[in-house]
XYZ file of C-alpha atoms in Angstrom:
417
model
C -42.182 -198.198 133.250
C -42.761 -194.493 132.556
C -46.590 -194.615 132.724
C -46.567 -196.294 136.180
C -44.070 -193.784 137.576
C -46.034 -190.978 135.992
C -49.302 -192.099 137.591
C -47.744 -191.809 141.044
C -46.358 -188.390 140.210
C -49.692 -187.155 138.929
C -51.485 -188.348 142.032
C -49.016 -186.363 144.146
C -49.524 -183.380 141.866
C -53.271 -183.550 142.417
C -52.733 -182.957 146.143
C -50.129 -180.265 145.511
C -52.548 -178.562 143.134
C -54.574 -177.323 146.089
C -52.218 -174.366 146.199
C -53.602 -173.178 142.859
C -56.016 -170.264 142.781
C -59.623 -171.418 142.774
C -61.453 -171.012 139.470
C -63.718 -167.926 139.445
C -67.369 -168.743 140.043
C -68.281 -166.953 136.816
C -66.306 -169.322 134.599
C -69.279 -171.419 133.587
C -71.197 -171.663 130.339
C -71.544 -168.418 128.474
C -74.996 -167.219 127.543
C -74.470 -167.807 123.849
C -77.553 -167.365 121.676
C -79.308 -170.508 120.540
C -78.798 -171.402 116.889
C -81.671 -171.031 114.461
C -83.262 -174.095 112.897
C -81.393 -173.424 109.637
C -78.014 -173.211 111.385
C -78.758 -176.298 113.505
C -79.581 -178.262 110.355
C -76.304 -177.189 108.737
C -74.441 -178.072 111.936
C -75.791 -181.609 111.659
C -74.931 -181.831 107.960
C -71.411 -180.509 108.510
C -70.858 -183.161 111.193
C -71.852 -185.826 108.680
C -69.435 -184.286 106.187
C -66.694 -184.510 108.816
C -66.832 -188.288 109.040
C -67.250 -188.778 105.279
C -64.275 -186.585 104.435
C -62.116 -187.979 107.222
C -62.777 -191.512 106.015
C -61.758 -190.654 102.438
C -58.593 -188.954 103.643
C -57.678 -191.754 106.032
C -57.618 -194.158 103.094
C -55.036 -191.987 101.316
C -51.693 -193.683 101.969
C -49.889 -190.394 101.361
C -51.553 -188.717 104.366
C -50.181 -189.041 107.918
C -51.527 -186.344 110.255
C -55.064 -185.201 109.446
C -56.476 -181.873 110.594
C -59.830 -180.675 109.264
C -62.345 -178.058 110.292
C -65.642 -179.453 108.968
C -67.496 -176.144 109.399
C -64.807 -174.400 107.327
C -64.935 -177.122 104.648
C -68.714 -176.724 104.648
C -68.291 -172.986 104.076
C -66.008 -173.742 101.104
C -68.733 -175.943 99.646
C -71.182 -173.131 100.293
C -68.895 -170.806 98.353
C -68.827 -173.197 95.374
C -72.618 -173.458 95.529
C -72.883 -169.665 95.684
C -70.603 -169.184 92.683
C -71.786 -172.122 90.624
C -74.725 -172.978 88.448
C -76.564 -176.169 87.495
C -74.706 -179.398 88.349
C -71.620 -177.570 89.610
C -73.695 -175.902 92.310
C -75.921 -178.891 93.083
C -72.933 -181.211 93.594
C -71.501 -178.852 96.229
C -74.789 -178.963 98.123
C -75.030 -182.746 97.718
C -71.577 -183.319 99.273
C -72.878 -181.377 102.271
C -76.112 -183.428 102.216
C -77.930 -180.120 101.751
C -79.307 -180.760 98.263
C -82.902 -180.638 99.554
C -82.412 -177.238 101.219
C -83.085 -173.859 99.645
C -79.956 -172.018 98.519
C -80.622 -169.058 100.780
C -81.128 -171.337 103.798
C -77.787 -173.003 103.109
C -75.891 -169.714 102.912
C -77.555 -168.002 105.873
C -77.417 -171.178 107.974
C -73.717 -171.750 107.312
C -72.964 -168.078 107.959
C -74.671 -168.234 111.357
C -72.993 -171.529 112.266
C -69.525 -170.313 111.290
C -69.963 -167.047 113.208
C -71.093 -168.947 116.303
C -68.404 -171.618 116.501
C -65.552 -169.230 115.625
C -66.525 -166.634 118.242
C -63.267 -166.349 120.189
C -64.686 -164.084 122.882
C -67.684 -166.247 123.765
C -65.659 -169.450 123.664
C -62.413 -168.185 125.183
C -60.294 -170.039 122.625
C -57.827 -168.744 120.074
C -59.058 -169.366 116.537
C -57.620 -167.216 113.801
C -59.291 -168.002 110.486
C -58.793 -166.530 107.061
C -60.401 -167.617 103.791
C -59.391 -166.342 100.385
C -60.388 -167.146 96.822
C -57.593 -166.652 94.308
C -58.380 -166.304 90.623
C -56.113 -166.134 87.583
C -55.054 -162.615 86.619
C -57.188 -162.878 83.479
C -60.428 -163.314 85.475
C -62.456 -160.613 87.229
C -64.811 -161.599 90.046
C -68.392 -160.360 89.763
C -69.172 -157.664 92.342
C -72.389 -159.305 93.591
C -70.520 -162.576 94.174
C -67.738 -160.747 96.019
C -70.262 -159.061 98.314
C -72.312 -162.242 98.935
C -69.258 -164.411 99.677
C -67.926 -161.796 102.101
C -71.286 -161.539 103.811
C -71.883 -165.259 104.265
C -68.407 -166.793 104.413
C -65.974 -163.937 105.197
C -64.058 -164.641 101.996
C -61.449 -162.303 100.619
C -60.756 -162.264 96.883
C -57.538 -161.787 94.991
C -56.058 -162.169 91.539
C -52.791 -164.054 91.260
C -50.283 -164.364 88.423
C -48.431 -167.668 88.295
C -46.098 -166.583 85.521
C -43.796 -165.769 88.417
C -44.595 -168.874 90.412
C -42.125 -168.201 93.199
C -43.596 -164.750 93.839
C -47.168 -166.115 93.673
C -46.442 -168.810 96.258
C -44.695 -166.291 98.469
C -47.779 -164.072 98.312
C -50.086 -166.914 99.387
C -47.814 -167.985 102.234
C -47.285 -164.431 103.481
C -51.049 -163.869 103.579
C -51.516 -167.081 105.575
C -48.772 -166.106 108.005
C -50.254 -162.646 108.552
C -53.741 -164.119 109.005
C -52.505 -166.449 111.755
C -50.045 -164.024 113.405
C -47.133 -166.075 112.127
C -48.369 -169.390 113.551
C -48.856 -170.851 110.053
C -45.808 -169.721 108.059
C -46.534 -171.821 104.985
C -49.567 -173.211 103.193
C -47.815 -174.917 100.311
C -44.495 -175.192 98.516
C -46.120 -175.664 95.126
C -49.333 -175.294 93.128
C -49.673 -177.961 90.466
C -52.489 -176.393 88.414
C -52.086 -172.663 87.923
C -54.868 -171.878 85.439
C -57.842 -172.243 87.800
C -59.238 -170.795 91.006
C -57.707 -171.609 94.391
C -59.600 -171.773 97.660
C -57.248 -171.209 100.609
C -58.301 -171.580 104.256
C -55.586 -170.633 106.765
C -56.186 -171.307 110.462
C -54.553 -171.251 113.862
C -56.413 -172.945 116.709
C -55.374 -173.107 120.341
C -57.748 -174.645 122.859
C -57.855 -173.111 126.320
C -58.687 -175.847 128.805
C -61.482 -175.515 131.331
C -58.853 -176.729 133.793
C -55.292 -176.010 132.771
C -52.319 -178.319 132.843
C -49.577 -177.566 135.359
C -46.931 -175.637 133.400
C -44.149 -177.180 135.477
C -45.319 -180.713 134.715
C -43.844 -180.788 131.198
C -41.008 -183.120 130.287
C -39.509 -184.900 127.291
C -40.898 -188.328 126.462
C -41.108 -190.706 123.540
C -44.042 -190.787 121.114
C -44.249 -194.140 119.332
C -45.182 -193.447 115.714
C -44.901 -197.211 115.161
C -43.542 -200.024 117.288
C -40.137 -199.503 115.678
C -40.030 -195.713 115.335
C -40.162 -193.263 118.265
C -39.750 -189.482 118.281
C -38.958 -187.291 121.264
C -41.664 -184.774 122.217
C -42.544 -182.573 125.194
C -45.417 -184.104 127.166
C -47.754 -182.246 129.526
C -49.577 -183.881 132.409
C -52.504 -183.340 134.763
C -55.027 -185.249 136.865
C -58.680 -184.260 137.072
C -62.281 -185.396 136.740
C -63.221 -186.097 133.112
C -65.765 -188.024 131.096
C -64.000 -191.297 130.316
C -64.768 -194.586 128.606
C -62.706 -197.728 128.182
C -64.022 -200.107 125.517
C -62.339 -203.407 126.345
C -64.025 -205.181 123.426
C -62.703 -202.766 120.797
C -59.502 -202.157 122.781
C -59.734 -198.375 122.899
C -60.127 -195.635 125.469
C -61.685 -192.176 125.240
C -61.527 -189.002 127.254
C -63.487 -185.757 126.905
C -61.795 -182.543 128.026
C -63.982 -179.405 128.299
C -62.557 -176.206 126.883
C -62.927 -172.857 128.623
C -66.551 -171.696 129.089
C -67.545 -175.325 128.364
C -69.087 -174.424 125.025
C -66.961 -177.073 123.333
C -64.767 -179.999 124.294
C -61.850 -181.959 122.934
C -62.445 -185.709 122.589
C -59.559 -188.128 122.139
C -59.990 -191.720 120.944
C -56.914 -193.885 121.342
C -56.188 -197.604 120.914
C -54.906 -199.403 123.996
C -51.598 -200.143 122.298
C -49.471 -198.868 119.431
C -51.114 -199.831 116.145
C -52.130 -198.227 112.843
C -55.346 -196.275 113.307
C -57.072 -198.074 110.438
C -58.986 -200.412 112.764
C -60.425 -197.531 114.817
C -61.148 -195.484 111.710
C -63.330 -198.256 110.333
C -65.386 -198.052 113.532
C -65.628 -194.260 113.532
C -69.008 -192.940 112.395
C -71.272 -190.180 113.608
C -73.571 -192.783 115.179
C -70.730 -194.730 116.817
C -69.287 -191.566 118.350
C -72.688 -190.790 119.849
C -72.838 -194.326 121.286
C -69.369 -194.040 122.818
C -70.102 -190.620 124.296
C -73.269 -192.013 125.849
C -71.194 -194.609 127.710
C -68.789 -192.111 129.214
C -68.734 -191.567 132.961
C -67.041 -188.852 134.972
C -64.093 -190.161 136.912
C -60.510 -189.337 137.824
C -58.128 -189.496 134.877
C -54.386 -188.843 134.786
C -53.807 -187.381 131.331
C -50.555 -186.991 129.421
C -50.600 -185.283 126.014
C -47.942 -184.163 123.519
C -47.268 -180.429 123.797
C -46.501 -178.371 120.711
C -47.848 -177.085 117.409
C -49.055 -179.452 114.689
C -49.062 -177.859 111.225
C -50.974 -179.614 108.461
C -51.926 -178.572 104.926
C -54.323 -180.603 102.822
C -55.263 -180.001 99.217
C -58.799 -181.325 99.455
C -59.462 -181.259 95.715
C -59.234 -184.995 95.070
C -60.829 -185.916 98.392
C -63.865 -183.709 97.776
C -64.010 -185.076 94.231
C -64.106 -188.541 95.804
C -67.245 -187.462 97.677
C -68.930 -186.240 94.508
C -67.636 -182.705 93.865
C -66.332 -183.570 90.399
C -67.694 -180.960 88.016
C -66.232 -177.900 89.758
C -62.795 -179.537 89.453
C -63.168 -180.296 85.739
C -61.842 -177.534 83.494
C -64.143 -178.589 80.652
C -67.341 -178.968 82.688
C -67.176 -176.475 85.555
C -69.825 -173.755 85.590
C -68.671 -171.189 88.147
C -70.128 -168.376 86.104
C -71.723 -166.677 89.115
C -68.183 -165.985 90.316
C -67.066 -164.113 87.216
C -70.031 -163.789 84.887
C -68.477 -166.262 82.458
C -67.719 -169.990 82.303
C -63.996 -169.252 82.532
C -63.140 -170.757 85.920
C -62.684 -174.158 87.495
C -61.498 -175.159 90.966
C -57.821 -176.127 90.720
C -57.065 -176.566 94.449
C -58.732 -176.393 97.861
C -55.957 -175.711 100.370
C -57.018 -176.341 103.952
C -54.113 -175.371 106.221
C -54.109 -175.409 110.026
C -51.708 -174.888 112.893
C -53.161 -176.560 116.016
C -51.371 -175.826 119.286
C -51.479 -178.261 122.190
C -50.514 -176.242 125.269
C -50.995 -176.096 129.033
C -53.028 -172.871 129.191
C -56.548 -172.660 130.552
C -58.602 -171.714 133.583
C -57.184 -172.205 137.082
C -58.447 -175.492 138.433
C -60.771 -175.853 141.392
C -58.847 -176.672 144.568
C -61.935 -178.157 146.195
C -61.746 -181.397 144.219
C -58.326 -182.333 145.538
C -58.217 -184.642 148.478
C -61.452 -186.309 147.423
C -61.547 -190.075 147.397
C -62.382 -190.290 143.659
C -59.020 -188.769 142.705
C -56.955 -191.353 144.530
C -57.062 -194.071 141.843
C -57.158 -192.316 138.481
C -57.320 -194.039 135.124
C -54.208 -193.452 133.037
C -54.630 -191.814 129.611
C -51.079 -191.712 128.289
C -51.163 -190.412 124.709
C -47.748 -191.590 123.557
C -48.943 -193.238 120.329
C -51.254 -192.292 117.410
C -54.774 -191.178 118.277
C -57.900 -189.585 116.763
C -59.246 -186.324 118.163
C -62.296 -184.104 117.697
C -63.334 -180.670 118.937
C -67.111 -180.734 119.345
C -69.529 -177.870 119.904
C -71.631 -178.526 123.014
C -74.751 -176.777 121.727
C -75.083 -177.905 118.120
C -72.974 -181.084 118.089
C -71.058 -179.729 115.097
C -67.372 -180.521 114.845
C -64.998 -177.575 114.912
C -62.146 -179.979 114.131
C -61.551 -183.647 113.427
C -58.135 -185.158 112.970
C -55.514 -187.663 113.887
C -52.023 -187.275 115.284
C -49.727 -189.931 113.851
C -46.363 -188.164 113.744
C -45.774 -185.108 115.946
C -42.715 -182.912 115.449
C -39.666 -184.455 117.060
C -36.336 -186.090 116.438
C -36.005 -189.836 116.202
C -35.012 -191.362 119.502
C -32.297 -193.969 119.682
C -33.387 -197.570 119.981
C -33.288 -199.012 123.475
C -33.058 -202.696 124.185
């Protein structure tokens, strides 16, 4: 069996890895400033939003891969609150569970949180993020709203004319591609409602591991989308010491992989065997994740992950409406008059588009750990079937990303008896 052969190979690789350059002594936690109380509160609320929104999306039968940045979704809600009045604004805050907070605390707290978690230099990750609000050509954005939304949420603003729909779509997609240095070439092929405002978030995220994968240990394997459908994908492999938990009762295993500077980590939750993720998703809550993380112990783990770029676009309009953001989406009820000075806008779409790259790059690993007894019998974490993953901030507990990988890019493999 592949996994058994792979385990032996990874154990050998662990010994061979001693030839790698030792990780610099300075590659520890960065001295990032502590978040204010306002930002910490919004970090907690955005984490709650993550699980609520994920759960709604997971129930959508039309959705396979899920890829969300909860802090970016929270900033979109902040934008609606900033530009809305009355119930339109209060619903946006309620979806974020921030309805009891002062408006100014919401905007300044989210601004600080977003600036902190998307700081590429401090975190040594690649995160290219662009946010733009498109309005119909007949609408002019109010100058004070433009300035406030730039200040708090780094939003750009643009008019768009859908009379030439092909040209309008091309403009949106070209902006997204430029924002992400070509990593996200397309946000959408179509816009169903063209008479309202569009929120577009375009992102490229590439984690840099605290201990990199061996670039030569990449080969082609099968990823089982279902028991009867397998696609061929590149897989990358490494053995190291990680926080790990195997829940035999719920038949799942978890691993936590620190990212460079250890300011955040990637957590993967995977069922023991190939199955729809619905069972795990029913278990997944903010409280349950905390319980699982508390049971993790550091031990040797031989990890195999798909390598490549996952591109996902979600129009979150109906999913956010399912959480209570209904009035902003209703052409007859929306009051976004702080955006334009008139009640002439509603929210037609919320495009949340991300390219997430799984790659081998990261810090050189520490040669001193190899040859230790604890690396001789590693647990096997072989991610060759659907799994849930999260990128969590170490300081605030906020989630930079939450998602699931059900169908990576790859050609169908022939059936083998």
